[in-house]
mmCIF file of C-alpha atoms in Angstrom:
data_model
loop_
_atom_site.group_PDB
_atom_site.id
_atom_site.type_symbol
_atom_site.label_atom_id
_atom_site.label_comp_id
_atom_site.label_asym_id
_atom_site.label_seq_id
_atom_site.Cartn_x
_atom_site.Cartn_y
_atom_site.Cartn_z
ATOM 1 C CA ASP A 212 -76.857 -80.644 125.974
ATOM 2 C CA TRP A 213 -76.442 -77.406 123.853
ATOM 3 C CA GLY A 214 -73.601 -78.282 122.112
ATOM 4 C CA ASN A 215 -75.318 -81.332 120.529
ATOM 5 C CA TYR A 216 -78.445 -79.187 120.253
ATOM 6 C CA ILE A 217 -76.369 -76.403 118.416
ATOM 7 C CA GLY A 218 -73.791 -78.549 116.443
ATOM 8 C CA PRO A 219 -70.649 -77.813 115.528
ATOM 9 C CA VAL A 220 -70.940 -74.598 113.974
ATOM 10 C CA ASP A 221 -69.428 -71.991 116.623
ATOM 11 C CA GLU A 222 -65.769 -70.979 116.481
ATOM 12 C CA ARG A 223 -66.511 -68.909 119.757
ATOM 13 C CA GLY A 224 -67.434 -72.094 121.577
ATOM 14 C CA TYR A 225 -70.827 -72.293 123.415
ATOM 15 C CA SER A 226 -72.288 -70.194 126.112
ATOM 16 C CA LYS A 227 -72.712 -72.437 129.634
ATOM 17 C CA TYR A 228 -75.493 -73.487 131.532
ATOM 18 C CA VAL A 229 -74.270 -72.697 135.203
ATOM 19 C CA GLU A 230 -76.488 -75.060 137.526
ATOM 20 C CA CYS A 231 -75.956 -73.202 140.817
ATOM 21 C CA GLY A 232 -79.468 -73.752 142.289
ATOM 22 C CA PHE A 233 -82.530 -71.747 142.926
ATOM 23 C CA VAL A 234 -83.855 -70.968 146.489
ATOM 24 C CA ILE A 235 -87.256 -69.342 147.165
ATOM 25 C CA PHE A 236 -87.046 -67.707 150.579
ATOM 26 C CA ARG A 237 -90.330 -68.485 152.703
ATOM 27 C CA ASN A 238 -92.176 -66.435 155.311
ATOM 28 C CA ASN A 239 -95.335 -68.072 155.572
ATOM 29 C CA ASP A 240 -96.772 -66.668 152.323
ATOM 30 C CA PRO A 241 -99.532 -68.943 151.140
ATOM 31 C CA SER A 242 -98.343 -68.876 147.897
ATOM 32 C CA GLU A 243 -95.030 -70.785 148.431
ATOM 33 C CA GLN A 244 -97.068 -73.913 148.206
ATOM 34 C CA ASN A 245 -97.987 -72.908 144.474
ATOM 35 C CA PHE A 246 -94.229 -73.671 143.966
ATOM 36 C CA ILE A 247 -94.078 -77.254 145.903
ATOM 37 C CA ASN A 248 -97.322 -78.125 143.687
ATOM 38 C CA MET A 249 -95.701 -77.059 140.585
ATOM 39 C CA PHE A 250 -92.299 -79.021 141.022
ATOM 40 C CA GLN A 251 -94.387 -82.003 142.052
ATOM 41 C CA GLN A 252 -96.715 -81.534 138.952
ATOM 42 C CA ILE A 253 -93.818 -81.677 136.450
ATOM 43 C CA GLY A 254 -91.363 -83.641 138.211
ATOM 44 C CA VAL A 255 -88.844 -81.000 139.050
ATOM 45 C CA ASP A 256 -86.535 -82.001 142.092
ATOM 46 C CA TYR A 257 -86.803 -79.727 145.416
ATOM 47 C CA GLU A 258 -85.719 -79.781 148.696
ATOM 48 C CA GLU A 259 -87.195 -77.829 151.645
ATOM 49 C CA TRP A 260 -85.026 -76.102 153.732
ATOM 50 C CA THR A 261 -85.554 -75.477 157.461
ATOM 51 C CA LEU A 262 -84.312 -72.052 158.687
ATOM 52 C CA GLU A 263 -80.972 -73.722 160.222
ATOM 53 C CA THR A 264 -80.376 -75.169 156.840
ATOM 54 C CA LEU A 265 -80.851 -72.067 154.830
ATOM 55 C CA GLY A 266 -78.166 -70.079 157.061
ATOM 56 C CA GLU A 267 -75.791 -73.020 156.739
ATOM 57 C CA LYS A 268 -76.124 -72.561 152.886
ATOM 58 C CA PHE A 269 -76.314 -68.565 152.879
ATOM 59 C CA PRO A 270 -73.982 -67.897 155.778
ATOM 60 C CA ILE A 271 -73.762 -63.794 154.761
ATOM 61 C CA GLY A 272 -77.613 -63.512 154.825
ATOM 62 C CA ASP A 273 -79.935 -61.644 157.354
ATOM 63 C CA LEU A 274 -82.491 -64.259 157.808
ATOM 64 C CA HIS A 275 -85.159 -62.120 159.010
ATOM 65 C CA THR A 276 -88.476 -60.969 157.387
ATOM 66 C CA PHE A 277 -88.761 -57.666 155.946
ATOM 67 C CA HIS A 278 -92.129 -57.844 154.321
ATOM 68 C CA PRO A 279 -93.895 -55.968 152.832
ATOM 69 C CA PRO A 280 -91.196 -54.153 150.764
ATOM 70 C CA ARG A 281 -90.728 -50.508 151.027
ATOM 71 C CA PRO A 282 -89.472 -47.825 149.211
ATOM 72 C CA ILE A 283 -86.163 -46.491 150.314
ATOM 73 C CA ASP A 284 -87.514 -42.898 151.448
ATOM 74 C CA ASP A 285 -90.092 -44.715 154.082
ATOM 75 C CA GLU A 286 -89.199 -44.200 157.478
ATOM 76 C CA THR A 287 -89.231 -47.709 158.483
ATOM 77 C CA PHE A 288 -86.876 -48.666 155.677
ATOM 78 C CA TRP A 289 -84.132 -49.911 157.929
ATOM 79 C CA GLU A 290 -85.797 -50.754 160.907
ATOM 80 C CA ASP A 291 -84.544 -53.908 162.375
ATOM 81 C CA SER A 292 -86.512 -57.164 162.114
ATOM 82 C CA THR A 293 -87.303 -59.651 165.119
ATOM 83 C CA THR A 294 -89.561 -62.171 162.820
ATOM 84 C CA PRO A 295 -87.249 -64.597 161.128
ATOM 85 C CA LEU A 296 -88.093 -66.130 158.042
ATOM 86 C CA THR A 297 -89.515 -70.122 157.919
ATOM 87 C CA GLY A 298 -86.884 -71.679 155.793
ATOM 88 C CA GLY A 299 -86.521 -71.849 151.749
ATOM 89 C CA ILE A 300 -87.352 -74.267 148.864
ATOM 90 C CA PHE A 301 -84.532 -75.049 146.782
ATOM 91 C CA ASN A 302 -84.355 -76.259 143.217
ATOM 92 C CA PRO A 303 -80.918 -77.930 142.568
ATOM 93 C CA GLN A 304 -81.409 -77.817 138.917
ATOM 94 C CA GLY A 305 -81.740 -74.076 138.562
ATOM 95 C CA GLY A 306 -79.173 -71.966 136.993
ATOM 96 C CA TYR A 307 -78.378 -69.178 134.265
ATOM 97 C CA VAL A 308 -76.866 -68.541 131.375
ATOM 98 C CA ASN A 309 -73.300 -67.218 131.690
ATOM 99 C CA ASP A 310 -73.248 -65.168 128.380
ATOM 100 C CA PRO A 311 -76.707 -64.287 126.908
ATOM 101 C CA GLN A 312 -75.108 -62.887 123.731
ATOM 102 C CA LEU A 313 -73.258 -65.609 122.811
ATOM 103 C CA ALA A 314 -76.372 -68.172 123.463
ATOM 104 C CA THR A 315 -77.969 -65.892 120.879
ATOM 105 C CA TYR A 316 -75.152 -66.052 118.630
ATOM 106 C CA ASN A 317 -75.198 -69.788 118.918
ATOM 107 C CA LEU A 318 -78.470 -70.054 118.027
ATOM 108 C CA MET A 319 -78.236 -67.654 115.016
ATOM 109 C CA LEU A 320 -75.108 -70.142 113.801
ATOM 110 C CA ALA A 321 -77.154 -73.249 113.777
ATOM 111 C CA ALA A 322 -80.248 -71.396 112.367
ATOM 112 C CA LYS A 323 -77.833 -70.691 109.599
ATOM 113 C CA ALA A 324 -76.353 -74.049 109.283
ATOM 114 C CA HIS A 325 -80.025 -75.378 108.837
ATOM 115 C CA GLY A 326 -80.698 -72.487 105.776
ATOM 116 C CA GLY A 327 -81.769 -69.678 107.872
ATOM 117 C CA ASP A 328 -81.352 -66.038 106.941
ATOM 118 C CA PHE A 329 -80.787 -62.758 108.939
ATOM 119 C CA LEU A 330 -81.091 -59.429 107.832
ATOM 120 C CA PHE A 331 -79.778 -56.685 110.786
ATOM 121 C CA ASN A 332 -80.627 -53.357 111.351
ATOM 122 C CA ALA A 333 -83.827 -53.369 109.212
ATOM 123 C CA GLU A 334 -87.126 -51.695 110.650
ATOM 124 C CA VAL A 335 -90.451 -53.397 109.558
ATOM 125 C CA SER A 336 -92.683 -50.339 108.231
ATOM 126 C CA ASP A 337 -95.587 -52.480 107.086
ATOM 127 C CA VAL A 338 -97.412 -55.858 107.122
ATOM 128 C CA ARG A 339 -99.072 -56.374 103.998
ATOM 129 C CA VAL A 340 -102.248 -58.169 103.618
ATOM 130 C CA GLU A 341 -103.904 -59.717 100.719
ATOM 131 C CA ASN A 342 -107.088 -61.372 100.301
ATOM 132 C CA GLY A 343 -107.394 -61.663 104.125
ATOM 133 C CA ARG A 344 -104.175 -63.212 104.683
ATOM 134 C CA ILE A 345 -100.744 -62.152 105.293
ATOM 135 C CA CYS A 346 -98.519 -61.911 102.201
ATOM 136 C CA GLY A 347 -95.361 -60.283 103.464
ATOM 137 C CA ILE A 348 -93.743 -57.206 104.991
ATOM 138 C CA THR A 349 -92.078 -54.067 103.873
ATOM 139 C CA LEU A 350 -88.943 -52.539 105.345
ATOM 140 C CA ALA A 351 -88.575 -48.918 106.044
ATOM 141 C CA THR A 352 -85.826 -48.908 103.150
ATOM 142 C CA GLY A 353 -88.844 -49.934 100.755
ATOM 143 C CA GLN A 354 -87.550 -53.406 100.365
ATOM 144 C CA GLN A 355 -90.235 -56.079 100.505
ATOM 145 C CA ILE A 356 -90.325 -59.627 101.745
ATOM 146 C CA ASP A 357 -92.736 -61.908 100.467
ATOM 147 C CA THR A 358 -94.095 -64.654 102.757
ATOM 148 C CA PRO A 359 -97.107 -66.603 103.570
ATOM 149 C CA ILE A 360 -95.868 -66.826 107.207
ATOM 150 C CA VAL A 361 -94.654 -64.372 109.718
ATOM 151 C CA ILE A 362 -94.114 -64.710 113.163
ATOM 152 C CA ASN A 363 -93.872 -62.047 115.575
ATOM 153 C CA ALA A 364 -91.033 -62.168 118.003
ATOM 154 C CA ALA A 365 -90.187 -58.375 117.922
ATOM 155 C CA GLY A 366 -89.584 -58.287 121.674
ATOM 156 C CA PRO A 367 -90.423 -54.689 123.054
ATOM 157 C CA HIS A 368 -91.665 -53.802 119.498
ATOM 158 C CA SER A 369 -93.799 -56.421 119.401
ATOM 159 C CA PHE A 370 -97.288 -54.356 120.002
ATOM 160 C CA ILE A 371 -96.034 -51.827 117.283
ATOM 161 C CA ILE A 372 -96.002 -54.959 114.726
ATOM 162 C CA ASN A 373 -99.249 -56.294 116.101
ATOM 163 C CA ARG A 374 -100.954 -52.874 115.711
ATOM 164 C CA MET A 375 -99.126 -52.678 111.896
ATOM 165 C CA ALA A 376 -101.130 -56.086 111.339
ATOM 166 C CA GLY A 377 -104.010 -54.686 112.568
ATOM 167 C CA VAL A 378 -104.502 -57.949 115.077
ATOM 168 C CA GLU A 379 -104.352 -56.375 118.722
ATOM 169 C CA ALA A 380 -108.015 -55.372 118.899
ATOM 170 C CA GLY A 381 -108.577 -59.253 118.614
ATOM 171 C CA MET A 382 -106.011 -60.076 121.677
ATOM 172 C CA LYS A 383 -107.509 -60.131 125.153
ATOM 173 C CA ILE A 384 -103.936 -60.422 126.297
ATOM 174 C CA LYS A 385 -101.698 -57.455 125.039
ATOM 175 C CA THR A 386 -98.251 -56.651 125.438
ATOM 176 C CA ASN A 387 -96.579 -53.404 126.528
ATOM 177 C CA ALA A 388 -92.702 -52.332 126.770
ATOM 178 C CA LEU A 389 -91.321 -51.928 130.106
ATOM 179 C CA ARG A 390 -88.130 -49.931 131.142
ATOM 180 C CA ARG A 391 -85.733 -52.250 133.255
ATOM 181 C CA GLU A 392 -82.776 -51.729 135.235
ATOM 182 C CA VAL A 393 -80.692 -54.819 136.469
ATOM 183 C CA HIS A 394 -77.788 -53.981 139.094
ATOM 184 C CA HIS A 395 -74.348 -55.063 139.739
ATOM 185 C CA VAL A 396 -72.477 -54.931 142.909
ATOM 186 C CA ALA A 397 -69.396 -57.119 144.121
ATOM 187 C CA SER A 398 -69.902 -60.221 146.635
ATOM 188 C CA PRO A 399 -68.886 -59.231 150.186
ATOM 189 C CA ARG A 400 -65.179 -59.261 150.976
ATOM 190 C CA GLY A 401 -64.205 -62.739 152.199
ATOM 191 C CA PHE A 402 -67.155 -64.700 150.425
ATOM 192 C CA ASN A 403 -67.170 -65.950 146.768
ATOM 193 C CA PHE A 404 -70.699 -65.594 145.838
ATOM 194 C CA GLN A 405 -69.977 -66.903 142.022
ATOM 195 C CA GLU A 406 -68.836 -70.245 143.690
ATOM 196 C CA LYS A 407 -70.988 -70.455 146.529
ATOM 197 C CA GLY A 408 -74.386 -68.658 145.987
ATOM 198 C CA PHE A 409 -77.369 -69.332 144.439
ATOM 199 C CA ILE A 410 -80.273 -67.662 142.350
ATOM 200 C CA PHE A 411 -82.557 -66.217 144.930
ATOM 201 C CA SER A 412 -86.008 -65.659 144.860
ATOM 202 C CA ASP A 413 -86.643 -62.765 147.712
ATOM 203 C CA ALA A 414 -90.034 -61.434 147.228
ATOM 204 C CA ASP A 415 -89.875 -60.846 150.884
ATOM 205 C CA CYS A 416 -87.171 -57.736 150.388
ATOM 206 C CA GLY A 417 -88.832 -57.426 146.494
ATOM 207 C CA ILE A 418 -85.894 -58.498 144.886
ATOM 208 C CA TYR A 419 -84.274 -61.419 143.114
ATOM 209 C CA PHE A 420 -80.750 -61.808 143.004
ATOM 210 C CA ARG A 421 -77.663 -64.341 141.648
ATOM 211 C CA PRO A 422 -74.036 -64.947 140.704
ATOM 212 C CA GLU A 423 -72.749 -62.616 137.999
ATOM 213 C CA THR A 424 -69.098 -63.234 136.380
ATOM 214 C CA GLY A 425 -66.364 -61.768 138.300
ATOM 215 C CA ASN A 426 -67.667 -62.556 141.753
ATOM 216 C CA ASN A 427 -70.242 -59.777 141.435
ATOM 217 C CA ILE A 428 -73.997 -60.715 142.470
ATOM 218 C CA LEU A 429 -76.663 -59.424 139.850
ATOM 219 C CA VAL A 430 -79.774 -57.908 141.589
ATOM 220 C CA GLY A 431 -83.510 -57.093 139.885
ATOM 221 C CA SER A 432 -86.701 -56.197 140.656
ATOM 222 C CA ALA A 433 -89.347 -58.663 141.957
ATOM 223 C CA ASP A 434 -91.953 -55.947 141.348
ATOM 224 C CA PRO A 435 -93.263 -55.228 144.450
ATOM 225 C CA GLU A 436 -96.547 -52.977 144.665
ATOM 226 C CA CYS A 437 -94.944 -50.354 146.084
ATOM 227 C CA ASP A 438 -92.693 -49.434 143.113
ATOM 228 C CA PRO A 439 -93.818 -47.605 140.105
ATOM 229 C CA LYS A 440 -93.568 -49.363 136.690
ATOM 230 C CA GLU A 441 -92.013 -47.233 133.674
ATOM 231 C CA TRP A 442 -93.904 -48.110 130.784
ATOM 232 C CA VAL A 443 -92.641 -47.065 127.247
ATOM 233 C CA GLU A 444 -94.557 -46.061 124.370
ATOM 234 C CA ASN A 445 -91.773 -46.093 121.740
ATOM 235 C CA PRO A 446 -89.197 -48.819 122.334
ATOM 236 C CA ASP A 447 -86.659 -46.555 120.206
ATOM 237 C CA ASP A 448 -86.614 -43.842 122.662
ATOM 238 C CA TYR A 449 -86.280 -44.606 126.258
ATOM 239 C CA PHE A 450 -83.872 -43.076 128.971
ATOM 240 C CA PRO A 451 -80.933 -45.886 128.428
ATOM 241 C CA HIS A 452 -78.882 -44.812 131.822
ATOM 242 C CA LEU A 453 -78.850 -46.120 135.214
ATOM 243 C CA THR A 454 -80.675 -43.814 137.855
ATOM 244 C CA ASN A 455 -79.843 -43.665 141.093
ATOM 245 C CA GLN A 456 -83.152 -43.884 142.510
ATOM 246 C CA LEU A 457 -83.522 -47.611 140.927
ATOM 247 C CA TRP A 458 -79.728 -48.394 141.909
ATOM 248 C CA LYS A 459 -80.558 -47.286 145.607
ATOM 249 C CA THR A 460 -83.690 -49.136 145.670
ATOM 250 C CA GLN A 461 -82.482 -52.160 144.547
ATOM 251 C CA VAL A 462 -79.500 -52.364 145.845
ATOM 252 C CA TYR A 463 -80.276 -51.050 149.310
ATOM 253 C CA ARG A 464 -82.938 -53.821 149.607
ATOM 254 C CA LEU A 465 -79.983 -56.640 148.875
ATOM 255 C CA ALA A 466 -77.999 -54.765 151.189
ATOM 256 C CA LYS A 467 -80.712 -55.765 154.173
ATOM 257 C CA ARG A 468 -80.441 -59.078 153.229
ATOM 258 C CA ILE A 469 -76.802 -59.311 153.150
ATOM 259 C CA PRO A 470 -75.619 -56.978 155.480
ATOM 260 C CA LYS A 471 -71.879 -56.983 154.823
ATOM 261 C CA LEU A 472 -72.362 -56.062 151.239
ATOM 262 C CA GLU A 473 -70.439 -52.636 150.145
ATOM 263 C CA VAL A 474 -72.315 -50.421 148.132
ATOM 264 C CA PRO A 475 -70.451 -48.117 145.892
ATOM 265 C CA GLU A 476 -71.293 -44.966 145.200
ATOM 266 C CA LYS A 477 -71.118 -45.432 141.397
ATOM 267 C CA PRO A 478 -74.199 -47.407 140.108
ATOM 268 C CA SER A 479 -73.174 -50.543 137.993
ATOM 269 C CA GLY A 480 -75.613 -52.603 135.400
ATOM 270 C CA ILE A 481 -77.372 -52.505 132.410
ATOM 271 C CA VAL A 482 -80.923 -50.624 131.357
ATOM 272 C CA SER A 483 -83.355 -52.119 128.472
ATOM 273 C CA LEU A 484 -86.733 -53.073 127.725
ATOM 274 C CA TYR A 485 -89.298 -56.453 128.697
ATOM 275 C CA ASP A 486 -92.088 -57.283 126.533
ATOM 276 C CA VAL A 487 -94.650 -57.460 129.097
ATOM 277 C CA SER A 488 -97.874 -59.272 128.421
ATOM 278 C CA THR A 489 -100.976 -58.129 130.718
ATOM 279 C CA ASP A 490 -100.621 -61.046 132.911
ATOM 280 C CA TRP A 491 -96.788 -61.354 132.354
ATOM 281 C CA ILE A 492 -97.308 -65.141 131.068
ATOM 282 C CA PRO A 493 -96.124 -65.290 126.887
ATOM 283 C CA VAL A 494 -98.730 -65.504 124.027
ATOM 284 C CA TYR A 495 -97.656 -68.355 121.686
ATOM 285 C CA ASP A 496 -100.195 -68.419 119.502
ATOM 286 C CA GLN A 497 -101.852 -67.810 115.972
ATOM 287 C CA SER A 498 -103.854 -64.274 115.604
ATOM 288 C CA ASP A 499 -106.813 -63.287 113.726
ATOM 289 C CA LEU A 500 -105.035 -62.768 110.595
ATOM 290 C CA PRO A 501 -104.231 -66.152 108.814
ATOM 291 C CA GLY A 502 -100.685 -66.722 108.385
ATOM 292 C CA PHE A 503 -99.619 -63.907 111.366
ATOM 293 C CA TYR A 504 -98.347 -65.844 114.343
ATOM 294 C CA LEU A 505 -97.743 -64.493 118.024
ATOM 295 C CA ALA A 506 -94.328 -65.081 120.293
ATOM 296 C CA VAL A 507 -94.781 -62.014 122.237
ATOM 297 C CA GLY A 508 -94.875 -60.888 125.689
ATOM 298 C CA THR A 509 -91.670 -63.165 126.679
ATOM 299 C CA SER A 510 -89.226 -60.768 128.089
ATOM 300 C CA GLY A 511 -87.157 -61.441 131.423
ATOM 301 C CA ASN A 512 -88.023 -64.860 131.835
ATOM 302 C CA GLN A 513 -88.312 -66.723 128.619
ATOM 303 C CA PHE A 514 -84.658 -66.636 127.435
ATOM 304 C CA LYS A 515 -83.452 -69.957 128.323
ATOM 305 C CA ASN A 516 -86.846 -71.331 127.071
ATOM 306 C CA ALA A 517 -85.938 -70.173 123.252
ATOM 307 C CA ALA A 518 -84.977 -73.578 122.069
ATOM 308 C CA GLY A 519 -88.085 -75.076 123.496
ATOM 309 C CA VAL A 520 -90.375 -72.396 122.350
ATOM 310 C CA GLY A 521 -89.214 -72.913 118.771
ATOM 311 C CA HIS A 522 -90.164 -76.191 118.357
ATOM 312 C CA MET A 523 -93.533 -75.452 119.914
ATOM 313 C CA MET A 524 -93.947 -72.476 117.765
ATOM 314 C CA ALA A 525 -93.074 -74.920 114.566
ATOM 315 C CA GLU A 526 -95.561 -77.496 115.646
ATOM 316 C CA LEU A 527 -98.537 -74.702 116.151
ATOM 317 C CA VAL A 528 -97.973 -73.306 112.905
ATOM 318 C CA HIS A 529 -97.672 -77.024 111.167
ATOM 319 C CA ALA A 530 -101.062 -77.715 112.743
ATOM 320 C CA VAL A 531 -102.794 -74.520 111.968
ATOM 321 C CA GLU A 532 -101.695 -74.091 108.574
ATOM 322 C CA ASN A 533 -102.537 -77.841 107.826
ATOM 323 C CA GLY A 534 -106.303 -77.058 108.989
ATOM 324 C CA GLN A 535 -106.620 -77.386 112.760
ATOM 325 C CA ASN A 536 -108.673 -74.794 114.773
ATOM 326 C CA HIS A 537 -106.410 -73.785 116.948
ATOM 327 C CA ASP A 538 -108.876 -71.603 119.147
ATOM 328 C CA GLU A 539 -111.344 -74.200 119.685
ATOM 329 C CA ASN A 540 -109.158 -77.337 119.911
ATOM 330 C CA PRO A 541 -105.654 -76.147 121.191
ATOM 331 C CA VAL A 542 -102.755 -77.919 119.602
ATOM 332 C CA GLN A 543 -101.148 -80.277 122.227
ATOM 333 C CA VAL A 544 -97.175 -80.513 121.588
ATOM 334 C CA LYS A 545 -94.962 -83.208 122.568
ATOM 335 C CA MET A 546 -91.227 -81.936 123.930
ATOM 336 C CA PRO A 547 -88.655 -83.755 122.464
ATOM 337 C CA TYR A 548 -86.320 -84.092 125.449
ATOM 338 C CA THR A 549 -88.763 -84.581 128.450
ATOM 339 C CA GLY A 550 -91.441 -86.056 126.728
ATOM 340 C CA ALA A 551 -93.851 -83.788 128.182
ATOM 341 C CA VAL A 552 -97.343 -82.828 126.511
ATOM 342 C CA LEU A 553 -97.629 -78.857 126.459
ATOM 343 C CA ASN A 554 -101.038 -77.567 125.968
ATOM 344 C CA THR A 555 -100.291 -74.490 123.915
ATOM 345 C CA GLY A 556 -103.904 -73.234 124.809
ATOM 346 C CA PHE A 557 -102.411 -72.198 127.849
ATOM 347 C CA TYR A 558 -100.641 -69.390 126.099
ATOM 348 C CA SER A 559 -103.613 -68.121 124.171
ATOM 349 C CA ARG A 560 -104.311 -64.664 123.306
ATOM 350 C CA LEU A 561 -107.626 -65.019 124.202
ATOM 351 C CA ARG A 562 -107.199 -66.559 127.401
ATOM 352 C CA THR A 563 -108.741 -64.293 130.427
ATOM 353 C CA ILE A 564 -106.242 -63.087 132.964
ATOM 354 C CA ASN A 565 -104.170 -65.931 134.940
ATOM 355 C CA GLU A 566 -104.737 -64.633 138.378
ATOM 356 C CA GLU A 567 -102.286 -67.038 139.493
ATOM 357 C CA SER A 568 -99.421 -65.563 137.862
ATOM 358 C CA SER A 569 -96.871 -63.876 139.817
ATOM 359 C CA PHE A 570 -96.958 -60.683 137.623
ATOM 360 C CA THR A 571 -92.958 -60.590 137.701
ATOM 361 C CA VAL A 572 -90.150 -62.262 136.130
ATOM 362 C CA PHE A 573 -86.557 -62.861 137.331
ATOM 363 C CA GLY A 574 -84.293 -61.604 134.512
#
């Protein structure tokens, strides 16, 4: 219902949610039951596929297990496997946004239609405090913006803003910037992956992959233990180009799963940064500084949640500004479309690390 949510404001049209379905490969990992439990708990449709059904739905796939994921320089990387996967878990409503930039533009115009203002290419140089409460921010140009409420939604720069505000020390869950590459390859000849493919969670190979415009396949990392992580101290200064090492790592793993995949010599894809929390779960919360709120640690898997998160943050801010002690009595937010009630304390900055987290995301 994106068009009705946004309103008739966009001359460029609306981004689309492509409901291609979401498949989780199964290999007898005990954590697989967590997905089923979660789907049942919140009422998400799912099917348990046998290996035979998985083969019918994914005829170009090698349905053997390659676990654990290995670096490409491991001498056993290309060894054949004789152990089959055990099937899959399918969610028919899973999908992806076909044009994230257009979706963001849609949201911007909708916000403007409701009185929102935007200031682009503006760097925050200071978070100002007066009498123990936020009173505004200062830009690198010297311009001051006075406001009694600031929400940190600065993505990979979130930890820098938190340090400016002096609130990082009061957070048990912190954020950092992580460099990330996502790659594109053409679907195997004779198979239309854009129309017949799904989003695949392939922790068995250490990747995820999904259809991409132009009958391509997008492949990213599922963060297996064997892969090093590239943390970035300065989000304005990181290597912005694809690397052969990561290109080969992710595409070769995909080629193990899809043997007929043709691997081009020239890498194709994008490079950017994730805003990653300690346990890879977002922080949606107040802070130790009155008036300064947190919507951080969100990169990679929260884009499609943006509209819901906006509603949740508005409710949280309203409750706290009207006297609710959110740390001791977390705000409960009823979502307008599903009617589900969210305990926002789950996203607290003061939580202990959630050991049940996947510690990865599918971007």
